[in-house]
Short mmCIF file of C-alpha atoms and ligand atoms in Angstrom, two decimals:
data_model
loop_
_atom_site.label_atom_id
_atom_site.label_comp_id
_atom_site.label_asym_id
_atom_site.label_seq_id
_atom_site.Cartn_x
_atom_site.Cartn_y
_atom_site.Cartn_z
CA MET A 10 90.69 83.48 53.08
CA LYS A 11 93.00 85.10 54.94
CA LYS A 12 92.87 83.11 58.74
CA ILE A 13 93.18 85.14 61.39
CA LEU A 14 93.57 83.96 65.19
CA ILE A 15 92.58 86.37 68.12
CA THR A 16 93.89 85.46 71.79
CA GLY A 17 91.87 86.71 74.17
CA GLY A 18 88.98 87.49 71.68
CA THR A 19 86.07 87.66 73.70
CA GLY A 20 87.62 90.30 76.03
CA PHE A 21 87.11 94.00 75.37
CA LEU A 22 90.08 94.86 72.53
CA GLY A 23 89.72 91.08 71.76
CA SER A 24 85.78 91.28 70.70
CA ASN A 25 86.40 95.15 69.34
CA LEU A 26 89.11 93.84 66.84
CA CYS A 27 87.05 90.57 66.21
CA ARG A 28 84.43 92.67 65.24
CA LYS A 29 86.43 95.49 62.98
CA LEU A 30 88.42 92.42 61.24
CA ILE A 31 85.41 90.69 60.05
CA GLN A 32 83.86 93.03 58.24
CA ASP A 33 86.48 92.19 55.49
CA GLU A 34 85.59 89.62 54.12
CA ASN A 35 88.65 88.14 52.88
CA ASN A 36 89.28 87.62 56.37
CA TYR A 37 88.52 84.01 58.53
CA ILE A 38 88.47 85.15 62.58
CA ILE A 39 89.41 82.25 64.82
CA CYS A 40 88.63 83.81 68.36
CA LEU A 41 90.32 81.81 71.35
CA ASP A 42 88.95 82.34 74.58
CA ASN A 43 88.79 80.91 78.71
CA ASN A 44 86.01 83.34 78.88
CA THR A 45 87.93 84.10 82.92
CA THR A 46 88.09 87.89 82.21
CA GLY A 47 86.32 88.04 78.30
CA PHE A 48 82.33 86.95 77.71
CA LEU A 49 80.96 84.88 74.72
CA GLU A 50 78.10 87.47 74.85
CA ASN A 51 80.75 90.30 73.00
CA VAL A 52 81.23 88.10 70.06
CA LYS A 53 76.97 86.39 70.02
CA ASP A 54 76.37 89.03 67.08
CA LEU A 55 79.39 87.44 65.19
CA SER A 56 78.95 83.89 66.30
CA THR A 57 75.92 83.02 63.19
CA ASN A 58 79.13 84.45 60.31
CA LYS A 59 80.57 81.57 59.19
CA ARG A 60 83.70 83.11 58.73
CA PHE A 61 83.84 83.61 62.57
CA LYS A 62 84.54 80.28 64.81
CA PHE A 63 85.05 80.78 68.82
CA ILE A 64 87.67 78.69 70.28
CA PHE A 65 87.12 77.29 74.36
CA HIS A 66 91.13 77.70 74.94
CA ASP A 67 93.45 78.75 77.96
CA VAL A 68 96.68 79.79 75.94
CA ILE A 69 98.79 78.47 79.08
CA ASN A 70 98.15 75.53 77.23
CA PRO A 71 99.49 74.43 74.06
CA PHE A 72 97.19 74.39 70.77
CA VAL A 73 96.94 72.19 68.45
CA PHE A 74 95.02 73.51 65.23
CA ASN A 75 94.95 71.25 61.49
CA GLU A 76 94.73 74.27 59.55
CA LYS A 77 97.10 77.19 57.69
CA ILE A 78 97.04 80.11 60.23
CA ASP A 79 97.71 83.35 58.49
CA GLU A 80 98.42 86.09 61.64
CA ILE A 81 97.94 85.85 66.09
CA TYR A 82 97.13 88.36 67.29
CA ASN A 83 98.14 87.80 71.16
CA LEU A 84 95.68 89.46 73.14
CA ALA A 85 94.60 86.97 76.33
CA CYS A 86 95.41 88.06 79.82
CA PRO A 87 93.22 90.04 82.33
CA ALA A 88 94.10 93.81 81.88
CA SER A 89 92.29 95.14 84.52
CA PRO A 90 94.73 95.84 87.96
CA SER A 91 91.60 94.64 90.43
CA ASN A 92 91.30 91.49 88.33
CA TYR A 93 95.37 90.60 88.08
CA GLN A 94 96.19 91.56 90.96
CA GLY A 95 94.26 88.87 93.32
CA GLU A 96 93.87 85.16 92.91
CA LYS A 97 94.72 85.15 88.99
CA ALA A 98 98.19 86.72 89.93
CA ILE A 99 99.80 83.46 89.17
CA SER A 100 97.76 82.95 85.82
CA THR A 101 98.41 86.30 84.63
CA THR A 102 102.07 86.02 85.12
CA LEU A 103 101.40 82.25 83.29
CA THR A 104 99.21 83.75 80.26
CA CYS A 105 101.92 86.48 79.49
CA VAL A 106 104.17 83.66 78.94
CA TYR A 107 103.36 80.60 78.27
CA GLY A 108 100.79 82.19 76.54
CA ALA A 109 103.28 84.16 74.21
CA ARG A 110 105.52 81.06 73.90
CA ASN A 111 102.29 78.44 72.77
CA MET A 112 101.66 80.61 70.07
CA LEU A 113 105.28 82.29 69.03
CA GLU A 114 105.30 78.40 68.43
CA LEU A 115 102.08 78.36 66.86
CA ALA A 116 103.21 81.18 64.39
CA LYS A 117 106.58 79.07 63.91
CA LYS A 118 105.14 76.07 63.19
CA ASN A 119 102.44 78.25 60.38
CA ASN A 120 105.18 80.45 59.01
CA ALA A 121 102.53 83.44 60.45
CA LYS A 122 102.90 86.71 61.34
CA ILE A 123 102.14 87.50 65.27
CA LEU A 124 101.52 90.67 67.37
CA GLN A 125 101.78 91.24 70.59
CA ALA A 126 99.82 92.91 72.73
CA SER A 127 102.30 94.10 75.79
CA THR A 128 101.65 97.39 77.60
CA SER A 129 102.44 101.26 79.07
CA GLU A 130 103.47 99.09 82.09
CA VAL A 131 106.49 97.89 81.08
CA TYR A 132 107.81 101.69 82.39
CA GLY A 133 105.84 100.68 85.69
CA GLU A 134 106.84 103.99 87.59
CA PRO A 135 107.85 106.48 84.68
CA LEU A 136 110.60 108.71 85.45
CA MET A 137 110.70 109.44 81.79
CA HIS A 138 107.80 111.65 80.44
CA PRO A 139 105.99 110.68 78.19
CA GLN A 140 107.26 107.64 77.47
CA ASN A 141 108.83 106.69 74.39
CA GLU A 142 109.79 102.93 73.60
CA LEU A 143 113.29 103.84 74.27
CA TYR A 144 112.62 104.22 77.89
CA ARG A 145 113.54 101.21 80.17
CA GLY A 146 110.92 101.48 82.59
CA ASN A 147 111.15 101.68 86.16
CA VAL A 148 108.87 98.43 87.26
CA ASN A 149 108.79 97.06 91.01
CA SER A 150 109.53 93.11 90.37
CA ILE A 151 108.56 91.80 93.71
CA GLY A 152 104.65 94.46 93.83
CA LYS A 153 101.26 93.62 93.43
CA ARG A 154 101.37 94.42 89.61
CA ALA A 155 104.57 92.81 88.83
CA CYS A 156 102.48 89.27 87.65
CA TYR A 157 102.10 91.62 84.82
CA ASP A 158 104.41 94.79 84.20
CA GLU A 159 106.99 91.73 84.40
CA GLY A 160 104.51 88.93 82.24
CA LYS A 161 104.27 91.01 79.42
CA ARG A 162 108.24 91.93 79.77
CA CYS A 163 108.72 88.48 80.08
CA ALA A 164 106.64 87.71 76.34
CA GLU A 165 108.45 90.83 74.86
CA SER A 166 111.33 89.30 75.55
CA LEU A 167 110.63 85.40 74.04
CA PHE A 168 109.07 87.35 71.23
CA PHE A 169 112.57 88.75 70.31
CA ASP A 170 114.24 85.85 70.95
CA TYR A 171 111.79 83.24 68.40
CA ASN A 172 112.92 86.44 65.93
CA ARG A 173 116.52 86.60 66.93
CA ILE A 174 117.02 82.46 66.87
CA TYR A 175 113.75 81.56 64.22
CA ASN A 176 113.14 84.79 62.75
CA SER A 177 109.61 84.75 63.21
CA LYS A 178 107.69 87.72 61.53
CA ILE A 179 107.34 89.33 65.37
CA ARG A 180 105.34 92.90 65.87
CA ILE A 181 104.74 94.30 69.59
CA VAL A 182 102.67 96.98 70.58
CA ARG A 183 102.65 98.93 73.33
CA ILE A 184 98.92 99.96 74.73
CA PHE A 185 98.00 102.45 76.77
CA ASN A 186 94.91 102.95 79.12
CA THR A 187 91.81 102.44 76.07
CA TYR A 188 88.10 102.33 76.51
CA GLY A 189 84.68 101.96 75.40
CA PRO A 190 81.86 99.60 74.09
CA TYR A 191 82.69 95.94 75.88
CA MET A 192 84.56 96.98 78.77
CA ASP A 193 83.61 94.54 80.96
CA LYS A 194 81.59 97.03 83.55
CA ASN A 195 82.40 95.50 86.85
CA ASP A 196 86.76 94.76 86.14
CA GLY A 197 87.18 98.28 88.71
CA ARG A 198 89.33 100.43 85.85
CA VAL A 199 88.69 103.71 86.12
CA VAL A 200 86.12 103.72 82.94
CA PRO A 201 83.65 101.34 84.28
CA ASN A 202 83.99 102.39 87.43
CA PHE A 203 82.66 105.64 86.76
CA ILE A 204 80.23 105.51 84.37
CA VAL A 205 77.83 103.11 86.46
CA GLN A 206 78.80 104.68 89.61
CA ALA A 207 77.48 108.18 88.23
CA LEU A 208 75.10 105.97 86.17
CA THR A 209 73.35 104.45 88.94
CA GLY A 210 73.47 107.44 91.52
CA GLN A 211 76.45 105.62 93.49
CA ASP A 212 79.59 107.76 95.03
CA ILE A 213 82.43 108.35 92.46
CA THR A 214 85.40 106.68 94.25
CA ILE A 215 88.92 108.75 93.77
CA TYR A 216 92.14 106.99 94.54
CA GLY A 217 94.53 108.85 96.06
CA ASN A 218 94.26 112.45 95.92
CA GLY A 219 92.95 112.43 92.00
CA SER A 220 96.25 114.15 90.99
CA GLN A 221 97.23 110.82 88.92
CA THR A 222 97.14 111.66 85.15
CA ARG A 223 96.25 108.88 82.49
CA SER A 224 96.04 109.36 78.47
CA PHE A 225 92.62 107.16 77.26
CA CYS A 226 92.54 105.73 73.69
CA TYR A 227 89.06 104.92 72.33
CA VAL A 228 89.15 101.73 71.22
CA SER A 229 88.71 102.14 67.56
CA ASP A 230 91.09 104.09 67.33
CA LEU A 231 93.08 101.56 68.68
CA VAL A 232 91.75 98.05 66.93
CA GLU A 233 92.70 100.68 63.49
CA GLY A 234 96.83 101.16 65.21
CA LEU A 235 96.84 96.98 66.15
CA ILE A 236 95.92 96.10 62.17
CA LYS A 237 98.51 98.91 61.07
CA MET A 238 101.17 97.04 62.97
CA MET A 239 100.36 93.99 61.79
CA ASN A 240 99.79 94.94 58.32
CA ASN A 241 102.78 97.29 58.05
CA SER A 242 105.02 96.90 54.96
CA ALA A 243 107.87 98.26 56.30
CA ASP A 244 108.57 95.25 58.46
CA PHE A 245 108.51 97.76 61.37
CA ILE A 246 108.44 95.76 64.76
CA GLY A 247 108.52 97.93 67.01
CA PRO A 248 107.78 98.29 70.30
CA VAL A 249 105.72 100.98 69.41
CA ASN A 250 103.42 102.87 71.90
CA LEU A 251 99.74 102.67 70.94
CA GLY A 252 97.68 104.82 72.79
CA ASN A 253 96.58 108.95 73.27
CA PRO A 254 98.74 111.63 73.90
CA ASN A 255 96.21 113.59 75.17
CA GLU A 256 96.57 113.42 79.29
CA ILE A 257 94.28 114.10 82.07
CA ASN A 258 94.29 113.50 86.32
CA ILE A 259 91.40 111.75 87.85
CA ASN A 260 90.09 114.80 89.30
CA GLU A 261 89.23 115.56 85.90
CA PHE A 262 88.14 112.98 85.02
CA ALA A 263 85.85 112.25 87.84
CA LYS A 264 84.28 115.88 86.74
CA LEU A 265 83.55 115.64 83.34
CA VAL A 266 82.18 111.81 83.23
CA LEU A 267 80.05 113.75 86.14
CA LYS A 268 79.43 116.33 83.37
CA LEU A 269 78.68 114.30 79.98
CA THR A 270 75.96 111.83 82.45
CA SER A 271 74.66 114.48 84.47
CA SER A 272 74.77 113.13 87.00
CA ASN A 273 74.33 114.09 91.08
CA SER A 274 76.91 111.25 92.70
CA LYS A 275 78.73 112.69 94.86
CA ILE A 276 83.45 112.57 94.71
CA ILE A 277 84.68 110.23 97.82
CA TYR A 278 88.15 109.79 98.39
CA LYS A 279 89.20 106.57 99.15
CA GLU A 280 93.11 104.47 99.48
CA LEU A 281 95.81 104.71 96.60
CA PRO A 282 96.05 101.02 95.55
CA LYS A 283 99.98 100.18 95.76
CA ASP A 284 102.86 100.96 93.22
CA ASP A 285 99.58 102.82 91.36
CA PRO A 286 101.55 105.00 88.63
CA THR A 287 101.96 108.21 89.47
CA LYS A 288 101.73 109.47 85.69
CA ARG A 289 101.33 108.35 82.09
CA ARG A 290 101.11 109.42 78.17
CA PRO A 291 102.10 108.10 75.66
CA ASP A 292 105.02 109.77 73.32
CA ILE A 293 103.56 107.94 69.63
CA LYS A 294 106.47 109.67 67.51
CA LEU A 295 106.74 106.27 66.22
CA ALA A 296 103.87 105.35 65.55
CA LYS A 297 103.04 108.52 63.84
CA GLU A 298 106.49 107.52 61.54
CA PHE A 299 106.17 104.27 60.52
CA LEU A 300 101.91 103.27 60.48
CA ASN A 301 101.12 107.11 59.88
CA TRP A 302 98.75 106.51 63.32
CA GLU A 303 97.24 108.62 65.31
CA PRO A 304 94.19 108.81 67.72
CA LYS A 305 91.02 110.67 66.36
CA VAL A 306 88.57 110.44 68.62
CA GLU A 307 87.83 112.87 71.57
CA LEU A 308 87.69 111.94 74.87
CA LYS A 309 84.36 113.30 75.17
CA ASP A 310 83.00 111.70 71.99
CA GLY A 311 84.38 108.80 72.82
CA LEU A 312 83.02 108.93 76.30
CA CYS A 313 79.05 109.92 74.88
CA LYS A 314 79.67 106.61 72.60
CA THR A 315 81.01 104.44 76.16
CA ILE A 316 78.24 105.82 78.82
CA ASP A 317 75.46 104.93 75.33
CA TYR A 318 77.30 101.40 75.76
CA PHE A 319 76.45 100.82 79.45
CA LYS A 320 73.38 102.65 79.75
CA LYS A 321 72.51 99.47 77.43
CA ILE A 322 73.93 96.54 79.41
CA LEU A 323 72.17 98.41 82.36
CA ASN A 324 68.79 99.56 81.10
CA ILE A 325 69.23 102.55 81.71
N1 UDP B 251 91.19 104.75 89.83
C1 UDP B 251 90.17 105.36 90.01
N2 UDP B 251 88.97 105.17 91.01
C2 UDP B 251 89.11 103.72 90.54
C3 UDP B 251 88.97 102.63 89.63
C4 UDP B 251 90.68 103.41 89.20
O1 UDP B 251 91.14 106.89 91.24
O2 UDP B 251 87.62 103.53 91.08
C5 UDP B 251 92.64 104.89 89.36
C6 UDP B 251 93.36 103.92 89.69
O3 UDP B 251 93.27 104.53 91.16
C7 UDP B 251 94.22 104.68 88.53
C8 UDP B 251 93.15 104.98 87.88
O4 UDP B 251 92.31 105.62 88.35
O5 UDP B 251 95.14 105.96 89.52
C9 UDP B 251 93.45 104.27 86.55
O6 UDP B 251 93.32 103.03 86.93
P1 UDP B 251 93.12 101.53 86.16
O7 UDP B 251 92.24 100.64 87.17
O8 UDP B 251 91.74 101.84 84.78
O9 UDP B 251 94.57 101.17 84.76
P2 UDP B 251 95.77 101.36 85.01
O10 UDP B 251 96.15 102.94 84.05
O11 UDP B 251 96.14 101.86 86.40
O12 UDP B 251 96.50 100.39 85.07
#
C-alpha cells in the first residue's frame, strides 16, 4: 500500500486530489488540514473509506507520524487573495514557510517524495507574457499580496536547498488559476463570486475595468498534472507551470458566466485591489515535454460542471 499525505486535504484542490488518488486501491490517503479555509464536508464522501484518514493539524507545527509515508503533496495554504490579504496575512507566510520546512523534514525522515504546490503568483505583475519557468518575476515584496507571493517563493527556495543539501526528492509545480467543484462559494475569488452572483440574481462585481486577464484551468486537468508530476520517472523536479493557456479578460469571463447561467444579473464595476496582476497566462511547454500533460477541458464545459455544483450546494 502506498501511503500518501496531502496537506490542505480538505481544501478545494486537496479534496479533489484525495478523491482522485483514492480511486487507486493501492493508495492510502492521509488528509491533513486545520480547516481554516478547507471544510470537512469536502471529504465527507471519503470518510468511511478504510484507505482514508483525516487528521486535524496545522502545518505551521511539526507533524509527528509513526507510520511510513511514501509521498507528500504539500498544498496547505489559503489561496484566495481576499482570504490571505486580511487577518490571515501573517499566518499565510508562516504556513508557506514553516509548512514547507515541516513537511520537508517529514519527507527527509521517511525518504518520501514531496511535491510543493507553488503558484503563478511567484511571477507577480509579470513583465514577460506568457510566463515561462525561467522568468524570475516581478513581486512587490511589501505589498498586500506579498504574504502569499513571497511565502511561496521562500518555500521554493527551501525545497531546492533540501534537494541540494539532503538530496530530498522534491517536485515543484506552479499552479495557475484553477476552478471547479468544491471551491468555497464564499472565498472571494472570481469564479465562485460570479457564478453565485449570477445564480442568485445579485450584481456581478468586476474589479477595475475588467481588462485584466486570467487563464482558467479545470480542476480535473490540474489534479492529473499534479499526479503526473509526482510520478514522473525522469526525476524532473521542476519548477513546472500547470495551468490552461487559454487566456480571457474578466469582462469576457463575466459575459460567459451570465450566458451559461441564463442570468439577468447586471454587471457593476468596483475598485481594483492593489497589486492585482494585469495579465496572466502560463507557458506550458515544459509540462508538455516532460509530463506529456496539457489541459483537455474547455472553459465552457468546465464552467457548466462548476455551475451545476454551485446550484446543488445553493439548493437552486
Ligand atoms: N475579480 C473580479 N471580481 C470579483 C473577484 C475577482 O473582477 O468578484 C478579479 C480580480 O480583481 C482579478 C481576477 O478577477 O483580477 C481574478 O481574481 P481571483 O481573486 O480569482 O484570483 P487571482 O488570480 O487574483 O489570484
